[in-house]
């Protein structure tokens, strides 16, 4: 049972480049979400999904896109990377929003030069 | 939307107690508590659901006052392993839908 798998763990981009952070879970969880973590800011919600085909914006969605074509996968796309997007990104999933424990991936450290 | 946590940081000696508070300006339906060690992902501690319950395991417990939109995490007889950053996560439902957001964290350091 792999839980929540994030790839890549580390990535360096140049300003303007695009990339996709992958997130997959094998627990049949309905709720999936992406957070970014910056020093002193805690975990800020970027986008979330309550089921396949349904996505919504969180606190800091600008510059990011998501899709949820299957229950298992929830990729996060950076359309045109900016230095302000340098951060650690966590994917998390739960059986049901709010009432279920959030399971986190190991995180992806992204640096934008 | 982000809940407020206090204090921002606390330093304890082994065996001492600590309280971490979490409050929100919005109505809360559930509160989660997580602990994160440096360089690792957050780890779940407990959930408190609407109903004003108190939960605990080992020497860590928490309360949830939905009327005051507040939750507190209690760490008693702290151990070195309690060091880390503690986050509260709150489920909010408003006109924009259902959402789950975290507070900025409280850094706890337990010294020998």
PDB file of C-alpha atoms in Angstrom:
ATOM      1  CA  UNK A   1       0.000   0.000   0.000  1.00  0.00           C
ATOM      2  CA  UNK A   2       1.888   3.059  -1.279  1.00  0.00           C
ATOM      3  CA  UNK A   3      -0.410   5.772   0.161  1.00  0.00           C
ATOM      4  CA  UNK A   4       0.166   9.162  -1.502  1.00  0.00           C
ATOM      5  CA  UNK A   5       2.982   9.314  -4.032  1.00  0.00           C
ATOM      6  CA  UNK A   6       4.400  12.606  -5.272  1.00  0.00           C
ATOM      7  CA  UNK A   7       6.914  13.107  -8.050  1.00  0.00           C
ATOM      8  CA  UNK A   8       9.387  14.629  -8.524  1.00  0.00           C
ATOM      9  CA  UNK A   9      10.882  15.201  -5.068  1.00  0.00           C
ATOM     10  CA  UNK A  10      13.122  17.992  -6.307  1.00  0.00           C
ATOM     11  CA  UNK A  11      12.928  20.245  -9.350  1.00  0.00           C
ATOM     12  CA  UNK A  12      14.737  23.350 -10.553  1.00  0.00           C
ATOM     13  CA  UNK A  13      13.045  25.476 -13.199  1.00  0.00           C
ATOM     14  CA  UNK A  14      13.849  28.659 -15.026  1.00  0.00           C
ATOM     15  CA  UNK A  15      11.373  31.518 -15.010  1.00  0.00           C
ATOM     16  CA  UNK A  16       8.712  30.969 -17.658  1.00  0.00           C
ATOM     17  CA  UNK A  17       9.088  27.213 -17.897  1.00  0.00           C
ATOM     18  CA  UNK A  18       6.118  24.950 -17.261  1.00  0.00           C
ATOM     19  CA  UNK A  19       5.964  21.682 -15.400  1.00  0.00           C
ATOM     20  CA  UNK A  20       3.611  19.207 -13.775  1.00  0.00           C
ATOM     21  CA  UNK A  21       3.831  17.838 -10.245  1.00  0.00           C
ATOM     22  CA  UNK A  22       2.316  14.388 -10.127  1.00  0.00           C
ATOM     23  CA  UNK A  23       0.227  13.044  -7.256  1.00  0.00           C
ATOM     24  CA  UNK A  24      -1.301   9.598  -7.023  1.00  0.00           C
ATOM     25  CA  UNK A  25      -3.076   7.789  -4.198  1.00  0.00           C
ATOM     26  CA  UNK A  26      -4.145   4.165  -3.966  1.00  0.00           C
ATOM     27  CA  UNK A  27      -6.586   4.450  -1.046  1.00  0.00           C
ATOM     28  CA  UNK A  28      -9.700   5.237  -3.115  1.00  0.00           C
ATOM     29  CA  UNK A  29      -9.930   8.661  -1.484  1.00  0.00           C
ATOM     30  CA  UNK A  30     -12.471  11.109  -2.832  1.00  0.00           C
ATOM     31  CA  UNK A  31     -10.791  14.258  -1.547  1.00  0.00           C
ATOM     32  CA  UNK A  32      -7.410  15.350  -2.877  1.00  0.00           C
ATOM     33  CA  UNK A  33      -5.625  18.648  -2.444  1.00  0.00           C
ATOM     34  CA  UNK A  34      -2.432  20.560  -3.120  1.00  0.00           C
ATOM     35  CA  UNK A  35      -0.716  22.797  -0.558  1.00  0.00           C
ATOM     36  CA  UNK A  36       2.351  24.944  -0.738  1.00  0.00           C
ATOM     37  CA  UNK A  37       4.492  25.552   2.302  1.00  0.00           C
ATOM     38  CA  UNK A  38       6.624  28.641   2.738  1.00  0.00           C
ATOM     39  CA  UNK A  39       8.530  29.628   5.894  1.00  0.00           C
ATOM     40  CA  UNK A  40       6.211  31.242   8.449  1.00  0.00           C
ATOM     41  CA  UNK A  41       3.137  30.785   6.233  1.00  0.00           C
ATOM     42  CA  UNK A  42       2.108  27.276   7.140  1.00  0.00           C
ATOM     43  CA  UNK A  43       0.329  25.154   4.553  1.00  0.00           C
ATOM     44  CA  UNK A  44      -1.696  27.162   2.068  1.00  0.00           C
ATOM     45  CA  UNK A  45      -4.329  25.461  -0.054  1.00  0.00           C
ATOM     46  CA  UNK A  46      -3.823  25.838  -3.807  1.00  0.00           C
ATOM     47  CA  UNK A  47      -6.522  23.642  -5.364  1.00  0.00           C
ATOM     48  CA  UNK A  48      -8.635  20.770  -4.217  1.00  0.00           C
ATOM     49  CA  UNK A  49     -10.984  18.126  -5.572  1.00  0.00           C
ATOM     50  CA  UNK A  50     -13.886  16.322  -3.919  1.00  0.00           C
ATOM     51  CA  UNK A  51     -14.100  13.653  -6.623  1.00  0.00           C
ATOM     52  CA  UNK A  52     -13.228  12.769 -10.192  1.00  0.00           C
ATOM     53  CA  UNK A  53     -14.209  15.549 -12.572  1.00  0.00           C
ATOM     54  CA  UNK A  54     -14.607  18.132  -9.780  1.00  0.00           C
ATOM     55  CA  UNK A  55     -11.961  20.698  -8.864  1.00  0.00           C
ATOM     56  CA  UNK A  56     -12.033  24.003  -7.068  1.00  0.00           C
ATOM     57  CA  UNK A  57      -9.723  26.818  -6.061  1.00  0.00           C
ATOM     58  CA  UNK A  58      -8.191  27.207  -2.652  1.00  0.00           C
ATOM     59  CA  UNK A  59      -6.465  30.187  -1.024  1.00  0.00           C
ATOM     60  CA  UNK A  60      -3.648  30.700  -3.535  1.00  0.00           C
ATOM     61  CA  UNK A  61      -4.676  29.283  -6.944  1.00  0.00           C
ATOM     62  CA  UNK A  62      -3.105  31.862  -9.286  1.00  0.00           C
ATOM     63  CA  UNK A  63      -0.488  30.405 -11.624  1.00  0.00           C
ATOM     64  CA  UNK A  64      -1.591  26.806 -11.077  1.00  0.00           C
ATOM     65  CA  UNK A  65      -3.962  24.442 -12.869  1.00  0.00           C
ATOM     66  CA  UNK A  66      -5.326  21.083 -11.813  1.00  0.00           C
ATOM     67  CA  UNK A  67      -7.481  18.333 -13.262  1.00  0.00           C
ATOM     68  CA  UNK A  68      -9.001  15.179 -11.812  1.00  0.00           C
ATOM     69  CA  UNK A  69      -9.797  12.691 -14.555  1.00  0.00           C
ATOM     70  CA  UNK A  70      -9.506   9.668 -12.256  1.00  0.00           C
ATOM     71  CA  UNK A  71      -9.996   9.079  -8.529  1.00  0.00           C
ATOM     72  CA  UNK A  72      -6.328   8.168  -8.151  1.00  0.00           C
ATOM     73  CA  UNK A  73      -4.515  11.071  -9.829  1.00  0.00           C
ATOM     74  CA  UNK A  74      -4.432  14.797  -9.166  1.00  0.00           C
ATOM     75  CA  UNK A  75      -1.625  16.556 -11.082  1.00  0.00           C
ATOM     76  CA  UNK A  76      -0.673  20.181 -10.423  1.00  0.00           C
ATOM     77  CA  UNK A  77       0.482  22.218 -13.405  1.00  0.00           C
ATOM     78  CA  UNK A  78       2.613  25.348 -13.247  1.00  0.00           C
ATOM     79  CA  UNK A  79       1.833  27.196 -16.444  1.00  0.00           C
ATOM     80  CA  UNK A  80       4.689  29.722 -16.490  1.00  0.00           C
ATOM     81  CA  UNK A  81       6.929  29.365 -13.450  1.00  0.00           C
ATOM     82  CA  UNK A  82       7.868  32.461 -11.434  1.00  0.00           C
ATOM     83  CA  UNK A  83      10.396  32.845  -8.587  1.00  0.00           C
ATOM     84  CA  UNK A  84       7.441  33.433  -6.220  1.00  0.00           C
ATOM     85  CA  UNK A  85       6.435  29.817  -6.824  1.00  0.00           C
ATOM     86  CA  UNK A  86       9.633  28.561  -5.188  1.00  0.00           C
ATOM     87  CA  UNK A  87       8.249  26.458  -2.363  1.00  0.00           C
ATOM     88  CA  UNK A  88       7.664  22.982  -1.002  1.00  0.00           C
ATOM     89  CA  UNK A  89       4.502  21.430  -2.389  1.00  0.00           C
ATOM     90  CA  UNK A  90       2.467  18.769  -0.632  1.00  0.00           C
ATOM     91  CA  UNK A  91      -0.299  16.649  -2.054  1.00  0.00           C
ATOM     92  CA  UNK A  92      -2.800  15.260   0.447  1.00  0.00           C
ATOM     93  CA  UNK A  93      -5.825  13.008   0.267  1.00  0.00           C
ATOM     94  CA  UNK A  94      -8.663  11.969   2.516  1.00  0.00           C
ATOM     95  CA  UNK A  95     -11.621   9.672   2.223  1.00  0.00           C
ATOM     96  CA  UNK A  96     -13.947  12.562   2.915  1.00  0.00           C
ATOM     97  CA  UNK A  97     -13.209  16.263   3.398  1.00  0.00           C
ATOM     98  CA  UNK A  98     -12.991  17.343   7.006  1.00  0.00           C
ATOM     99  CA  UNK A  99     -13.992  14.165   8.771  1.00  0.00           C
ATOM    100  CA  UNK A 100     -11.141  12.003   7.568  1.00  0.00           C
ATOM    101  CA  UNK A 101      -7.457  12.096   8.330  1.00  0.00           C
ATOM    102  CA  UNK A 102      -5.388  13.804   5.642  1.00  0.00           C
ATOM    103  CA  UNK A 103      -2.627  11.613   4.259  1.00  0.00           C
ATOM    104  CA  UNK A 104       0.288  13.591   2.877  1.00  0.00           C
ATOM    105  CA  UNK A 105       2.804  12.816   0.195  1.00  0.00           C
ATOM    106  CA  UNK A 106       6.498  13.298   0.983  1.00  0.00           C
ATOM    107  CA  UNK A 107       6.593  16.720  -0.655  1.00  0.00           C
ATOM    108  CA  UNK A 108       8.182  18.237  -3.751  1.00  0.00           C
ATOM    109  CA  UNK A 109      10.774  20.984  -3.389  1.00  0.00           C
ATOM    110  CA  UNK A 110      10.582  23.373  -6.322  1.00  0.00           C
ATOM    111  CA  UNK A 111      13.081  26.130  -7.040  1.00  0.00           C
ATOM    112  CA  UNK A 112      12.402  28.688  -9.760  1.00  0.00           C
ATOM    113  CA  UNK A 113      15.428  30.701 -10.871  1.00  0.00           C
TER     114      UNK A 113
ATOM    115  CA  UNK B   1      -9.858  32.355   5.927  1.00  0.00           C
ATOM    116  CA  UNK B   2      -6.692  30.997   7.506  1.00  0.00           C
ATOM    117  CA  UNK B   3      -7.139  30.251  11.220  1.00  0.00           C
ATOM    118  CA  UNK B   4      -4.954  32.002  13.764  1.00  0.00           C
ATOM    119  CA  UNK B   5      -2.602  30.027  16.001  1.00  0.00           C
ATOM    120  CA  UNK B   6      -0.955  31.094  19.219  1.00  0.00           C
ATOM    121  CA  UNK B   7       1.708  31.161  20.364  1.00  0.00           C
ATOM    122  CA  UNK B   8       3.933  31.312  17.276  1.00  0.00           C
ATOM    123  CA  UNK B   9       6.682  29.470  19.089  1.00  0.00           C
ATOM    124  CA  UNK B  10       7.293  27.922  22.493  1.00  0.00           C
ATOM    125  CA  UNK B  11      10.339  26.431  24.189  1.00  0.00           C
ATOM    126  CA  UNK B  12       9.891  23.858  26.932  1.00  0.00           C
ATOM    127  CA  UNK B  13      11.995  21.655  29.144  1.00  0.00           C
ATOM    128  CA  UNK B  14      11.251  17.944  29.161  1.00  0.00           C
ATOM    129  CA  UNK B  15       8.308  17.237  31.442  1.00  0.00           C
ATOM    130  CA  UNK B  16       6.698  20.659  31.126  1.00  0.00           C
ATOM    131  CA  UNK B  17       3.224  21.296  29.708  1.00  0.00           C
ATOM    132  CA  UNK B  18       2.130  23.416  26.749  1.00  0.00           C
ATOM    133  CA  UNK B  19      -1.107  24.658  25.216  1.00  0.00           C
ATOM    134  CA  UNK B  20      -1.480  25.645  21.562  1.00  0.00           C
ATOM    135  CA  UNK B  21      -4.545  27.569  20.495  1.00  0.00           C
ATOM    136  CA  UNK B  22      -6.337  27.780  17.164  1.00  0.00           C
ATOM    137  CA  UNK B  23      -9.156  30.178  16.370  1.00  0.00           C
ATOM    138  CA  UNK B  24     -11.144  31.101  13.298  1.00  0.00           C
ATOM    139  CA  UNK B  25     -13.392  33.958  12.253  1.00  0.00           C
ATOM    140  CA  UNK B  26     -15.590  31.479  10.380  1.00  0.00           C
ATOM    141  CA  UNK B  27     -17.849  28.724  11.656  1.00  0.00           C
ATOM    142  CA  UNK B  28     -15.945  25.477  12.033  1.00  0.00           C
ATOM    143  CA  UNK B  29     -17.235  22.000  11.287  1.00  0.00           C
ATOM    144  CA  UNK B  30     -14.148  20.085  12.242  1.00  0.00           C
ATOM    145  CA  UNK B  31     -10.621  20.749  13.469  1.00  0.00           C
ATOM    146  CA  UNK B  32      -7.572  18.637  12.754  1.00  0.00           C
ATOM    147  CA  UNK B  33      -4.201  18.738  14.470  1.00  0.00           C
ATOM    148  CA  UNK B  34      -0.960  17.735  12.745  1.00  0.00           C
ATOM    149  CA  UNK B  35       2.693  17.718  13.741  1.00  0.00           C
ATOM    150  CA  UNK B  36       5.513  18.249  11.267  1.00  0.00           C
ATOM    151  CA  UNK B  37       9.178  17.504  11.852  1.00  0.00           C
ATOM    152  CA  UNK B  38      11.759  19.428   9.855  1.00  0.00           C
ATOM    153  CA  UNK B  39      12.040  18.155   6.281  1.00  0.00           C
ATOM    154  CA  UNK B  40       9.112  15.764   6.648  1.00  0.00           C
ATOM    155  CA  UNK B  41       5.430  15.735   5.767  1.00  0.00           C
ATOM    156  CA  UNK B  42       2.825  16.638   8.404  1.00  0.00           C
ATOM    157  CA  UNK B  43       1.585  13.724  10.486  1.00  0.00           C
ATOM    158  CA  UNK B  44      -1.975  13.429  11.731  1.00  0.00           C
ATOM    159  CA  UNK B  45      -2.593  13.685  15.489  1.00  0.00           C
ATOM    160  CA  UNK B  46      -6.365  13.894  15.888  1.00  0.00           C
ATOM    161  CA  UNK B  47      -9.678  15.162  14.554  1.00  0.00           C
ATOM    162  CA  UNK B  48     -12.363  16.942  16.556  1.00  0.00           C
ATOM    163  CA  UNK B  49     -15.807  17.091  15.049  1.00  0.00           C
ATOM    164  CA  UNK B  50     -18.564  19.588  15.672  1.00  0.00           C
ATOM    165  CA  UNK B  51     -20.071  18.874  19.072  1.00  0.00           C
ATOM    166  CA  UNK B  52     -17.581  20.352  21.532  1.00  0.00           C
ATOM    167  CA  UNK B  53     -15.781  17.095  22.159  1.00  0.00           C
ATOM    168  CA  UNK B  54     -12.424  16.565  23.724  1.00  0.00           C
ATOM    169  CA  UNK B  55     -10.069  13.893  22.501  1.00  0.00           C
ATOM    170  CA  UNK B  56      -6.699  12.606  23.466  1.00  0.00           C
ATOM    171  CA  UNK B  57      -4.172   9.865  23.258  1.00  0.00           C
ATOM    172  CA  UNK B  58      -1.114   9.347  25.370  1.00  0.00           C
ATOM    173  CA  UNK B  59      -0.252  12.773  26.832  1.00  0.00           C
ATOM    174  CA  UNK B  60      -1.647  14.832  23.948  1.00  0.00           C
ATOM    175  CA  UNK B  61      -5.266  15.944  24.018  1.00  0.00           C
ATOM    176  CA  UNK B  62      -7.412  18.609  22.382  1.00  0.00           C
ATOM    177  CA  UNK B  63     -10.696  20.421  22.834  1.00  0.00           C
ATOM    178  CA  UNK B  64     -13.069  22.055  20.365  1.00  0.00           C
ATOM    179  CA  UNK B  65     -15.443  24.870  21.294  1.00  0.00           C
ATOM    180  CA  UNK B  66     -17.570  25.379  18.199  1.00  0.00           C
ATOM    181  CA  UNK B  67     -19.422  28.376  19.689  1.00  0.00           C
ATOM    182  CA  UNK B  68     -16.164  30.250  20.152  1.00  0.00           C
ATOM    183  CA  UNK B  69     -14.749  28.769  16.924  1.00  0.00           C
ATOM    184  CA  UNK B  70     -11.675  27.699  18.837  1.00  0.00           C
ATOM    185  CA  UNK B  71      -9.644  24.601  19.479  1.00  0.00           C
ATOM    186  CA  UNK B  72      -6.765  23.988  21.869  1.00  0.00           C
ATOM    187  CA  UNK B  73      -4.087  21.304  21.847  1.00  0.00           C
ATOM    188  CA  UNK B  74      -2.716  20.229  25.227  1.00  0.00           C
ATOM    189  CA  UNK B  75       0.689  18.583  25.553  1.00  0.00           C
ATOM    190  CA  UNK B  76       1.432  17.321  29.046  1.00  0.00           C
ATOM    191  CA  UNK B  77       4.728  16.075  30.449  1.00  0.00           C
ATOM    192  CA  UNK B  78       6.398  16.915  27.143  1.00  0.00           C
ATOM    193  CA  UNK B  79       9.001  14.592  25.652  1.00  0.00           C
ATOM    194  CA  UNK B  80      11.886  15.384  23.300  1.00  0.00           C
ATOM    195  CA  UNK B  81       9.919  13.666  20.518  1.00  0.00           C
ATOM    196  CA  UNK B  82       7.187  16.312  20.785  1.00  0.00           C
ATOM    197  CA  UNK B  83       9.454  18.886  19.130  1.00  0.00           C
ATOM    198  CA  UNK B  84       8.194  20.083  15.773  1.00  0.00           C
ATOM    199  CA  UNK B  85       5.696  22.467  14.229  1.00  0.00           C
ATOM    200  CA  UNK B  86       2.043  21.968  15.092  1.00  0.00           C
ATOM    201  CA  UNK B  87      -0.670  22.923  12.658  1.00  0.00           C
ATOM    202  CA  UNK B  88      -4.382  23.142  13.138  1.00  0.00           C
ATOM    203  CA  UNK B  89      -6.511  22.505  10.075  1.00  0.00           C
ATOM    204  CA  UNK B  90     -10.078  23.708   9.895  1.00  0.00           C
ATOM    205  CA  UNK B  91     -13.043  22.680   7.786  1.00  0.00           C
ATOM    206  CA  UNK B  92     -15.045  25.667   6.678  1.00  0.00           C
ATOM    207  CA  UNK B  93     -18.319  25.775   4.780  1.00  0.00           C
ATOM    208  CA  UNK B  94     -19.446  29.073   3.326  1.00  0.00           C
ATOM    209  CA  UNK B  95     -21.054  30.567   0.241  1.00  0.00           C
ATOM    210  CA  UNK B  96     -18.045  29.492  -1.804  1.00  0.00           C
ATOM    211  CA  UNK B  97     -18.354  25.845  -0.836  1.00  0.00           C
ATOM    212  CA  UNK B  98     -16.534  23.502   1.488  1.00  0.00           C
ATOM    213  CA  UNK B  99     -12.885  24.060   2.201  1.00  0.00           C
ATOM    214  CA  UNK B 100     -10.079  22.913   4.454  1.00  0.00           C
ATOM    215  CA  UNK B 101      -7.319  25.317   5.473  1.00  0.00           C
ATOM    216  CA  UNK B 102      -4.389  25.244   7.885  1.00  0.00           C
ATOM    217  CA  UNK B 103      -3.109  27.749  10.397  1.00  0.00           C
ATOM    218  CA  UNK B 104       0.430  29.171  10.145  1.00  0.00           C
ATOM    219  CA  UNK B 105       1.807  26.732  12.701  1.00  0.00           C
ATOM    220  CA  UNK B 106       3.306  26.807  16.192  1.00  0.00           C
ATOM    221  CA  UNK B 107       6.937  25.787  16.541  1.00  0.00           C
ATOM    222  CA  UNK B 108       7.521  23.724  19.682  1.00  0.00           C
ATOM    223  CA  UNK B 109      11.020  22.987  20.941  1.00  0.00           C
ATOM    224  CA  UNK B 110      11.506  20.590  23.844  1.00  0.00           C
ATOM    225  CA  UNK B 111      14.908  20.783  25.495  1.00  0.00           C
ATOM    226  CA  UNK B 112      16.502  18.148  27.761  1.00  0.00           C
TER     227      UNK B 112
END
